[in-house]
PDB file of C-alpha atoms in Angstrom:
ATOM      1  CA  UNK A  20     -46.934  13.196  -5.768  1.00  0.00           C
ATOM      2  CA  UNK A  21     -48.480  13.482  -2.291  1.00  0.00           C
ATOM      3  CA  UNK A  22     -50.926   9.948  -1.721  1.00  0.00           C
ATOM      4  CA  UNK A  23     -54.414   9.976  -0.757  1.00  0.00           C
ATOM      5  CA  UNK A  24     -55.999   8.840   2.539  1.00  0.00           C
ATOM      6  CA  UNK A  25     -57.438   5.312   2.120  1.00  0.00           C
ATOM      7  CA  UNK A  26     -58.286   2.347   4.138  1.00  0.00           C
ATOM      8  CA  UNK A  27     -54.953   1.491   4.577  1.00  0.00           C
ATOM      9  CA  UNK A  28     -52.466   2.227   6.990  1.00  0.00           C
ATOM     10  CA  UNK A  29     -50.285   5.364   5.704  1.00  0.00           C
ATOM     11  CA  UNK A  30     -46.666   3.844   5.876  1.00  0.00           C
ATOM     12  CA  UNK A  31     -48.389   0.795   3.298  1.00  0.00           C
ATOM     13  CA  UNK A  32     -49.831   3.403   0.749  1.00  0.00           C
ATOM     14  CA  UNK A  33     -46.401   4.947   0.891  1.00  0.00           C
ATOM     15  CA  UNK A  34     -44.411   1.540   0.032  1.00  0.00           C
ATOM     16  CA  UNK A  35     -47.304   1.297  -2.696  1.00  0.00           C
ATOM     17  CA  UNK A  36     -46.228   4.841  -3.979  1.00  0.00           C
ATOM     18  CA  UNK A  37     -42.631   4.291  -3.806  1.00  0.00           C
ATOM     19  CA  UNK A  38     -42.755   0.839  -5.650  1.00  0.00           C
ATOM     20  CA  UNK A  39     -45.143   2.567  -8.422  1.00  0.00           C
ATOM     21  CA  UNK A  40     -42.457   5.645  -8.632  1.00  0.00           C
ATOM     22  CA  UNK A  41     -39.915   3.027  -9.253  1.00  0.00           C
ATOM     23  CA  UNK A  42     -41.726   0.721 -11.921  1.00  0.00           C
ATOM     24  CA  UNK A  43     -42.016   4.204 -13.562  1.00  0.00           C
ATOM     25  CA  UNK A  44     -38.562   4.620 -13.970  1.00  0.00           C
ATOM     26  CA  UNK A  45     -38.927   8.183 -11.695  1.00  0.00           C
ATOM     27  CA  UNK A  46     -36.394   6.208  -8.732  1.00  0.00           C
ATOM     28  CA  UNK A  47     -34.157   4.105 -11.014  1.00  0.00           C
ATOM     29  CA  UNK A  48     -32.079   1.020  -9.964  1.00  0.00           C
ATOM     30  CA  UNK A  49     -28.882   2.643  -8.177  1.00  0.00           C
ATOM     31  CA  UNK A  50     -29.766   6.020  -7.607  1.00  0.00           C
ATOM     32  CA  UNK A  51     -30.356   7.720  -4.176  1.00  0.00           C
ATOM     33  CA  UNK A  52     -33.810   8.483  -3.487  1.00  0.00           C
ATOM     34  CA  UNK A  53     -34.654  11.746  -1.975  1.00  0.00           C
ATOM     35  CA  UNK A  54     -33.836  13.217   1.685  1.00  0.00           C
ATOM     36  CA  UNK A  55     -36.127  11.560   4.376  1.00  0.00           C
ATOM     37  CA  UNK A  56     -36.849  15.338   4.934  1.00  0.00           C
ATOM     38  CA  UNK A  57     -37.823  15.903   1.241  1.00  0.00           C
ATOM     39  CA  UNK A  58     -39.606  12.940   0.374  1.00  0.00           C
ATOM     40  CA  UNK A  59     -41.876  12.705   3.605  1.00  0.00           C
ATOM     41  CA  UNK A  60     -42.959  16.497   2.129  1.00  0.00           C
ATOM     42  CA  UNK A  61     -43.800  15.075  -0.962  1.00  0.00           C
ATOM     43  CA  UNK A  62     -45.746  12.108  -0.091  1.00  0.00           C
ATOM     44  CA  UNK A  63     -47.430  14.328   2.774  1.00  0.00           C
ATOM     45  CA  UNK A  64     -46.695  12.150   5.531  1.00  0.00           C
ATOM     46  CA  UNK A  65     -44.407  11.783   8.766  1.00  0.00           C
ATOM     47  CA  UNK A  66     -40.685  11.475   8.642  1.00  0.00           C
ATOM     48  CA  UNK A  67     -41.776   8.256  11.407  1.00  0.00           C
ATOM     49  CA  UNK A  68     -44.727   6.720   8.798  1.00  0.00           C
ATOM     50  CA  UNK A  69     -41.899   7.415   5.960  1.00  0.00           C
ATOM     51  CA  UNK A  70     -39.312   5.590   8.186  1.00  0.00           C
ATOM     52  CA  UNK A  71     -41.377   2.444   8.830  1.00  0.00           C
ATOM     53  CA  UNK A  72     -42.472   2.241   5.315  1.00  0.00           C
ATOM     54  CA  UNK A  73     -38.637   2.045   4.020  1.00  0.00           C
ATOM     55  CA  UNK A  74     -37.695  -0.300   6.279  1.00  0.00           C
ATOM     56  CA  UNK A  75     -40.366  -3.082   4.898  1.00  0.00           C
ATOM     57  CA  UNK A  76     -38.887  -2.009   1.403  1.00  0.00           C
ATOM     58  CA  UNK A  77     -35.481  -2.920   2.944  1.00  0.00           C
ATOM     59  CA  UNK A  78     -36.766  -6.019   3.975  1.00  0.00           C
ATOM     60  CA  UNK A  79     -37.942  -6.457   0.781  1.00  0.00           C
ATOM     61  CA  UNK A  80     -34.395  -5.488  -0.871  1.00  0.00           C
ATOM     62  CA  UNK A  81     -36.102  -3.274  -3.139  1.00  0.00           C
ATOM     63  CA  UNK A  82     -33.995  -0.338  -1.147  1.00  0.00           C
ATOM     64  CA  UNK A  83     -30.781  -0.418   0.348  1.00  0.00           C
ATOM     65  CA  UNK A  84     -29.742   1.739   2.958  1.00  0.00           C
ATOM     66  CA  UNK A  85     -26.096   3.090   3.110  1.00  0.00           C
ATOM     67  CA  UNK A  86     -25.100   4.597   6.358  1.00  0.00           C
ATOM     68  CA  UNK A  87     -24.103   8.163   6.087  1.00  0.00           C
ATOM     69  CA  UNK A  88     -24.745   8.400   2.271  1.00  0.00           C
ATOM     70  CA  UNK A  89     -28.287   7.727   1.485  1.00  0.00           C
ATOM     71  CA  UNK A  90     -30.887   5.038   0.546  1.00  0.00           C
ATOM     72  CA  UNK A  91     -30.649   3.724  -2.934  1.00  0.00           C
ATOM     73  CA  UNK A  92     -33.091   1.321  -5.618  1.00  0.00           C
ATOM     74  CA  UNK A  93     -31.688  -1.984  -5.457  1.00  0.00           C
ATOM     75  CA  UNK A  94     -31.286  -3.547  -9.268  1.00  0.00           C
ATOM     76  CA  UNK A  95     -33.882  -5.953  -9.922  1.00  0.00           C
ATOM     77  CA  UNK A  96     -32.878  -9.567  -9.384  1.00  0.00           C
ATOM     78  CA  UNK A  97     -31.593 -11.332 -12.568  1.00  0.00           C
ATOM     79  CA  UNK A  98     -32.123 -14.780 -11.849  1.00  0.00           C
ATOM     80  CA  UNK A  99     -35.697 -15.873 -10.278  1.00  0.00           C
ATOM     81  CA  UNK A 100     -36.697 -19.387  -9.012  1.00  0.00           C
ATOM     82  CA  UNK A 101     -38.860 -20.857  -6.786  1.00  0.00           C
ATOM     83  CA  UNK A 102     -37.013 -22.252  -3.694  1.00  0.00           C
ATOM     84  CA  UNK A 103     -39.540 -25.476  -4.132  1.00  0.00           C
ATOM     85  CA  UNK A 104     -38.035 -26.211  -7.851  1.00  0.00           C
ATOM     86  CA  UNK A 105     -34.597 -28.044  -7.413  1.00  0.00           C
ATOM     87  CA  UNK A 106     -32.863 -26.020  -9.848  1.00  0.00           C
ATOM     88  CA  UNK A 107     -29.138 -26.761 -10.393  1.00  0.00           C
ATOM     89  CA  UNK A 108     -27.321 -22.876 -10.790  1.00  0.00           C
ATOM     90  CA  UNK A 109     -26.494 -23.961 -14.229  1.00  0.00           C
ATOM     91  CA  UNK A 110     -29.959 -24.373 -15.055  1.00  0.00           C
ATOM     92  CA  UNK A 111     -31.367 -20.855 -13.387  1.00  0.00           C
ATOM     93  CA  UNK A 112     -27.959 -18.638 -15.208  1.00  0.00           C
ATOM     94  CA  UNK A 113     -29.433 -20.394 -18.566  1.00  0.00           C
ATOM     95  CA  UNK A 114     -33.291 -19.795 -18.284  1.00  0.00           C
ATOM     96  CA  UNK A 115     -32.356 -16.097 -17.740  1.00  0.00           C
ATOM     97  CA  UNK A 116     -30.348 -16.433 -21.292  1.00  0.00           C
ATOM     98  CA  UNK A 117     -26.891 -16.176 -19.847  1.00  0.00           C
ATOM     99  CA  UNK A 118     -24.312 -18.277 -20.553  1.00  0.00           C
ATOM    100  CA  UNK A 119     -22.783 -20.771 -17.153  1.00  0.00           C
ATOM    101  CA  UNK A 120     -19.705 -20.985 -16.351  1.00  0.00           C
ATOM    102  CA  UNK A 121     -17.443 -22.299 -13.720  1.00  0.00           C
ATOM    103  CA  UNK A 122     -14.020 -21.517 -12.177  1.00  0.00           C
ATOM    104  CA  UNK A 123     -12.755 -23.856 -10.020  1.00  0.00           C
ATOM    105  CA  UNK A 124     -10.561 -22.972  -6.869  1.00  0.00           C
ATOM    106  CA  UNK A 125     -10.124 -26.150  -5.291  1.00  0.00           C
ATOM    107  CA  UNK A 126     -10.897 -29.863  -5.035  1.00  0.00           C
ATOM    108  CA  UNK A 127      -9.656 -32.310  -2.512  1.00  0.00           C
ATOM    109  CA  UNK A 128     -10.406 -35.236  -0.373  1.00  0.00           C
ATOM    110  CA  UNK A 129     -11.194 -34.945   3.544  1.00  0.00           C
ATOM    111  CA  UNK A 130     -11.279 -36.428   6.870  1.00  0.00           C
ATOM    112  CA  UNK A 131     -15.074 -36.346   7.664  1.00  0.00           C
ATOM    113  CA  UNK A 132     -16.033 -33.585   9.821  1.00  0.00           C
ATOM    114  CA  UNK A 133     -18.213 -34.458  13.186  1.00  0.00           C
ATOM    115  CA  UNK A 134     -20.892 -33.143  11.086  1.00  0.00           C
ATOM    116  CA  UNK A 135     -20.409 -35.002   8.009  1.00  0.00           C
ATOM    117  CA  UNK A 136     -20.655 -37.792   9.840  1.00  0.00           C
ATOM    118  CA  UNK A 137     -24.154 -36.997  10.915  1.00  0.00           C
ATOM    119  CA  UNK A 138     -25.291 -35.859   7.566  1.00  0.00           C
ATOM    120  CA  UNK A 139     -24.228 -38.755   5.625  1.00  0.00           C
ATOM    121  CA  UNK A 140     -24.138 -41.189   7.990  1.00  0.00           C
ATOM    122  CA  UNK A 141     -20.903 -42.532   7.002  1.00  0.00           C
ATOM    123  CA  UNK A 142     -18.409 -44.654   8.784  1.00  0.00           C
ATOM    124  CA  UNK A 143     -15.306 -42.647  10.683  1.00  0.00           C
ATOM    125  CA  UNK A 144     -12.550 -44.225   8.059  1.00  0.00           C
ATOM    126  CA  UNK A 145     -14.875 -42.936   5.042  1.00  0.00           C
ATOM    127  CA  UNK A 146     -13.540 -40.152   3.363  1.00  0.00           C
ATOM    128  CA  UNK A 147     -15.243 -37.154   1.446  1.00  0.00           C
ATOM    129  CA  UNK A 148     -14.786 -35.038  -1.388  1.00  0.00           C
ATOM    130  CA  UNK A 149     -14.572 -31.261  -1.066  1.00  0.00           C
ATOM    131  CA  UNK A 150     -15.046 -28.682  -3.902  1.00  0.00           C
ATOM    132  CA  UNK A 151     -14.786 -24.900  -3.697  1.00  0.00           C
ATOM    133  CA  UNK A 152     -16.067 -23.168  -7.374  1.00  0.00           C
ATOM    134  CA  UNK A 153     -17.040 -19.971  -8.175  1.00  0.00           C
ATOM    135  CA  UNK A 154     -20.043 -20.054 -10.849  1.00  0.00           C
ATOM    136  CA  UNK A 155     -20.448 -17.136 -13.706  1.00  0.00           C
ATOM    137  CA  UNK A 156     -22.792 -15.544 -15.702  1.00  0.00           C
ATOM    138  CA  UNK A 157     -21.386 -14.242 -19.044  1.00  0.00           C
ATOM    139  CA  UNK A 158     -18.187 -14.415 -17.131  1.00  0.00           C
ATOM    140  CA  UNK A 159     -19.186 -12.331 -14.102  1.00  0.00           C
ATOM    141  CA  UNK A 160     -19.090 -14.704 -10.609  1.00  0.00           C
ATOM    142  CA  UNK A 161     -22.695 -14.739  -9.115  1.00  0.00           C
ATOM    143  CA  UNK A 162     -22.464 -17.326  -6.838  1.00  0.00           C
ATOM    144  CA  UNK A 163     -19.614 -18.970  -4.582  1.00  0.00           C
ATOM    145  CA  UNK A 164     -19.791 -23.104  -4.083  1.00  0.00           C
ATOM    146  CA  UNK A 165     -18.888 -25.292  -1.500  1.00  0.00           C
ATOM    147  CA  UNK A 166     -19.708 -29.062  -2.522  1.00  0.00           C
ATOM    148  CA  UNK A 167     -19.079 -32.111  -0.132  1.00  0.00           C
ATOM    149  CA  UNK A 168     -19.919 -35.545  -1.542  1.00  0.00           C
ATOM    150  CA  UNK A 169     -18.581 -39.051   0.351  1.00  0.00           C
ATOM    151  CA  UNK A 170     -15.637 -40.448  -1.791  1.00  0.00           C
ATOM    152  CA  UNK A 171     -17.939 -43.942  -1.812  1.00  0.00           C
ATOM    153  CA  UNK A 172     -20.798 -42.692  -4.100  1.00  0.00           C
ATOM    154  CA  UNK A 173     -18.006 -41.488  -6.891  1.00  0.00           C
ATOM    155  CA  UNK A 174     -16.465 -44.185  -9.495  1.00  0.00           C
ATOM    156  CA  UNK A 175     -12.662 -44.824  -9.333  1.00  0.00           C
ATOM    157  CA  UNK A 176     -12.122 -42.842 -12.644  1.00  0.00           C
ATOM    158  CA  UNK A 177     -14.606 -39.614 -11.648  1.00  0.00           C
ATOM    159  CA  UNK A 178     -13.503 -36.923 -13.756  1.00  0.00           C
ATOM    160  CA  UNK A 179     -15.318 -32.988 -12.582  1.00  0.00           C
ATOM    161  CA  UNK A 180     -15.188 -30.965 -15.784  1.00  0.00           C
ATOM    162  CA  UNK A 181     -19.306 -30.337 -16.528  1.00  0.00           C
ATOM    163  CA  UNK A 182     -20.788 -27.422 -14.960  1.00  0.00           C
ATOM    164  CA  UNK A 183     -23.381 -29.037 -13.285  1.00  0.00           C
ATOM    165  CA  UNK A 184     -22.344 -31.584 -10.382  1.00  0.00           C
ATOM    166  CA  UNK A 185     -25.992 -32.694 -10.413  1.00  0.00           C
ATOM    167  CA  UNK A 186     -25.637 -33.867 -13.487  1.00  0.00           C
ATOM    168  CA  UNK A 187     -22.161 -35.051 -13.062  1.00  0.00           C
ATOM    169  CA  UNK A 188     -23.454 -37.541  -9.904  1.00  0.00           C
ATOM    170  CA  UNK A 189     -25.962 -38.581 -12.140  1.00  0.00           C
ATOM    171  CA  UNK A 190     -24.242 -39.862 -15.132  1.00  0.00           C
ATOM    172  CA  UNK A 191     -20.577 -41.015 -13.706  1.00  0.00           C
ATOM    173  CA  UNK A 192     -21.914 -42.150  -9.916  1.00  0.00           C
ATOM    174  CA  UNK A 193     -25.514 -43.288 -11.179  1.00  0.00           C
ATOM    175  CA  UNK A 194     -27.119 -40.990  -8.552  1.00  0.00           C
ATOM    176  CA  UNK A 195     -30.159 -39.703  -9.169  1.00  0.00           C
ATOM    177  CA  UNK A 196     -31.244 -36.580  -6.873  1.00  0.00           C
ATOM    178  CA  UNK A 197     -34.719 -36.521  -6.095  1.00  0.00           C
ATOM    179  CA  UNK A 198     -35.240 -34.118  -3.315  1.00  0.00           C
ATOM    180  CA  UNK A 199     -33.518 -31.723  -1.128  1.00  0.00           C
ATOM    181  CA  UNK A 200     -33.972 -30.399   2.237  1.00  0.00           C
ATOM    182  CA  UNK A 201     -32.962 -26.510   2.302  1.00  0.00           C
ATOM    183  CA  UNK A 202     -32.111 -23.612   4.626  1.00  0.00           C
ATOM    184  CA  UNK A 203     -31.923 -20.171   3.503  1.00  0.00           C
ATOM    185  CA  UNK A 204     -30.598 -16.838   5.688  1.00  0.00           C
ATOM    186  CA  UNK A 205     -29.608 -13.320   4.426  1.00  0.00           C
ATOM    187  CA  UNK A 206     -26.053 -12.548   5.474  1.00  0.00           C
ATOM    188  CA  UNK A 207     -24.144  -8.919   5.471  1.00  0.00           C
ATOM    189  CA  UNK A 208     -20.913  -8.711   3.809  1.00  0.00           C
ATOM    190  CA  UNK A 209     -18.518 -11.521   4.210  1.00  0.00           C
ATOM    191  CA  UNK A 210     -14.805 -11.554   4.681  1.00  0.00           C
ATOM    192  CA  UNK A 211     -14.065 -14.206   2.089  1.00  0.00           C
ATOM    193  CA  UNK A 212     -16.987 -14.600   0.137  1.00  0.00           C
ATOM    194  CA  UNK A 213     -17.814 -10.837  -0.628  1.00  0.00           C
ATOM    195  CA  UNK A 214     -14.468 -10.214  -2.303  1.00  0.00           C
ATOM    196  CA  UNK A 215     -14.893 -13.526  -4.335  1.00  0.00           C
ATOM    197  CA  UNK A 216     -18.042 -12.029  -5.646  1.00  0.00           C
ATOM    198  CA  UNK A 217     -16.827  -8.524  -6.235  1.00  0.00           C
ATOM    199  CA  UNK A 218     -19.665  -7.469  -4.033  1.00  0.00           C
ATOM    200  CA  UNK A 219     -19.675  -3.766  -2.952  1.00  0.00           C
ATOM    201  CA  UNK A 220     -19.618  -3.517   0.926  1.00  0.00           C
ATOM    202  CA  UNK A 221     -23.135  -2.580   0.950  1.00  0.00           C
ATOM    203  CA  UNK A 222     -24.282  -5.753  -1.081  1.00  0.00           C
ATOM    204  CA  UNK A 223     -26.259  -8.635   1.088  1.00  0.00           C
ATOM    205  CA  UNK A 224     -25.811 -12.479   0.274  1.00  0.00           C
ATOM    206  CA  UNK A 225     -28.056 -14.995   0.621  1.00  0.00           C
ATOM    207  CA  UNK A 226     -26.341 -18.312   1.912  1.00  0.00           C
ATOM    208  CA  UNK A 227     -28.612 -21.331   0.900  1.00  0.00           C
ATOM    209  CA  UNK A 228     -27.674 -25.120   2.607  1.00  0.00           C
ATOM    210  CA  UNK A 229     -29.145 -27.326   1.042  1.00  0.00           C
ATOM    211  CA  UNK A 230     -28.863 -31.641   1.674  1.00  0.00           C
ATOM    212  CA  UNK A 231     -29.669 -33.386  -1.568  1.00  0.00           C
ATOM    213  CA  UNK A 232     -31.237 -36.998  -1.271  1.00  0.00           C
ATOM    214  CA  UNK A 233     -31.299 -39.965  -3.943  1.00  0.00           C
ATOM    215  CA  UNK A 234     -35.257 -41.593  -4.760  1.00  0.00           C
ATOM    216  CA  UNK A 235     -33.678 -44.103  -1.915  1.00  0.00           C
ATOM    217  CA  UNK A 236     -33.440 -40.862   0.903  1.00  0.00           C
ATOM    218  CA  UNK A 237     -30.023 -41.593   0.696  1.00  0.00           C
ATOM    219  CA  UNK A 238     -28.112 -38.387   1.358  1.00  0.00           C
ATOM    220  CA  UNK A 239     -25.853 -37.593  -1.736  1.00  0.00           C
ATOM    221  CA  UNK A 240     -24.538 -34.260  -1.784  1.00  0.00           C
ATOM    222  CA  UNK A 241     -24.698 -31.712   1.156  1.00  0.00           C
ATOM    223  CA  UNK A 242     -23.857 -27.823  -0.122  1.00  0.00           C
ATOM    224  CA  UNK A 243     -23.497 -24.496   0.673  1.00  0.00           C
ATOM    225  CA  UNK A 244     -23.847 -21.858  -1.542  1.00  0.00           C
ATOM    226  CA  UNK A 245     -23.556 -18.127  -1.639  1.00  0.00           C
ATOM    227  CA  UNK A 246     -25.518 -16.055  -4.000  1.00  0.00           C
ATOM    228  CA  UNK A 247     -25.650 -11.995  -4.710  1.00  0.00           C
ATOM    229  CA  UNK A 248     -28.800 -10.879  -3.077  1.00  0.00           C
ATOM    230  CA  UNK A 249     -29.105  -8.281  -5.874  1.00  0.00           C
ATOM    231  CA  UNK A 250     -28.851 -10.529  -8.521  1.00  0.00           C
ATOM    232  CA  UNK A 251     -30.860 -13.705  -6.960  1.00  0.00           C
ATOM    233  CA  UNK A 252     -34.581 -13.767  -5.834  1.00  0.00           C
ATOM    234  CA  UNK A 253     -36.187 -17.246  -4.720  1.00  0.00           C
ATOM    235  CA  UNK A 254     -39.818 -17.814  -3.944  1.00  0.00           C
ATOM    236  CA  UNK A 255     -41.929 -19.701  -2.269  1.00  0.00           C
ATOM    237  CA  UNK A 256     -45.570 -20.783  -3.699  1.00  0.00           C
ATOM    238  CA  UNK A 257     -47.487 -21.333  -0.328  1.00  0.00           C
ATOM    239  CA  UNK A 258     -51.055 -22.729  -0.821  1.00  0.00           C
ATOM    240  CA  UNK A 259     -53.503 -23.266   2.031  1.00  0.00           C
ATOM    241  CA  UNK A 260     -54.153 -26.458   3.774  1.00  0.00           C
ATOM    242  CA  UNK A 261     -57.852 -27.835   3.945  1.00  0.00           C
ATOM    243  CA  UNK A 262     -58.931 -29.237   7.064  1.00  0.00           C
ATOM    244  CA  UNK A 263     -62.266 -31.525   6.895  1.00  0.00           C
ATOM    245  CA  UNK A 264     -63.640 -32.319  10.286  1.00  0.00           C
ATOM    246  CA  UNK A 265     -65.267 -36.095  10.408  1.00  0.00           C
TER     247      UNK A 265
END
């Protein structure tokens, strides 16, 4: 099992080895991976090259690393999307053949936060609607919702039962969302959230804000969602720019 010398630096052959020992099913998803002691012996290296190579897998979330028990094979992610495709959560539990669901834990109009005021641009008597869900996949909550919309864009009879409030704004409010301007950060475990999820204390999030404009740049929807970093992977397709000099 020990690598060979290349033109590589050591500590990337050894995250090359590692992945390849995992593809092959000899690390499986959840189980503990050998002894830093033990597996720097195998792969013939230094417990220091060994060290810096499983911290890029960390990085990576291909490994986890739990303090005073061991480092473990994350599961692969479930649900894959590119963080430039505007995917509802609906749409990404369905294209990996699961079925959507929602359970809602509150809905209520606001006051308009200093914030909200900024993001909408909305006068200080507006008011906005707030929703809190929890979204499923074959019944098992993946990703925790908070939802603000202004109270102005809905119609007097709104009615939230669909699963997808894009679609929702779209049929009953007319509102067509054409873009979105998003943030994404990892996050540990979270007091409220975690719990919500059923995540295990070891099990990262990934909080995604995202501000969802109308073909007018009118800003519709602003939300804030927290999804199971073992279960969700978003990329990004990155092409280079051209520059012609005149």
């Amino acid at each position: 099992m020990s690598i060979r010398a290349d033109n590589r630096h050591l500590y990337l052959q050894v995250i090359d080895k590692i992945k390849q020992n995992i593809e092959k099913g000899i690390f499986k998803e959840k189980e503990r991976l050998p002894s830093e002691f033990d597996l720097s012996k195998q792969l013939g290296v230094s417990r220091a090259t060994l060290r810096e190579a499983l911290r890029i897998l960390e990085e990576e979330n291909i490994i986890v690393r739990r303090h005073g028990v061991g480092t473990f094979v994350n599961t692969k992610p479930t649900f894959l999307s590119g963080i430039e495709q505007l995917n509802s959560i609906t749409h990404m539990i369905e294209q990996a053949g699961m079925k959507a669901g929602t359970i809602f834990l509150s809905s209520q109009i606001q006051e308009l936060s200093e914030n909200d005021l900024t993001r909408f641009a909305c006068g200080e008597d507006e008011q906005i609607l707030f929703v809190e869900r929890v979204r499923t996949a074959n019944g098992e909550p993946v990703v925790y919702c908070m939802d603000k919309v202004p109270q102005k864009i809905l119609p007097e009879n709104f009615e939230y039962k669909q699963e997808s409030l894009l679609e929702i704004l779209e049929k009953q409010a007319g509102k067509h969302i054409s873009y979105a301007v998003a943030n994404i950060e990892p996050l540990g475990y979270h007091e409220k959230v975690s719990p919500i999820l059923q995540c295990e204390p070891e099990t990262a999030l990934l909080v995604l804000k995202q501000m969802h404009y109308d073909q007018h740049d009118e800003p519709i929807l602003y939300s804030i969602n927290y999804f199971k970093a073992d279960q969700f992977s978003f990329q990004v397709l990155r092409k280079r720019v051209k520059f012609f000099c005149g």
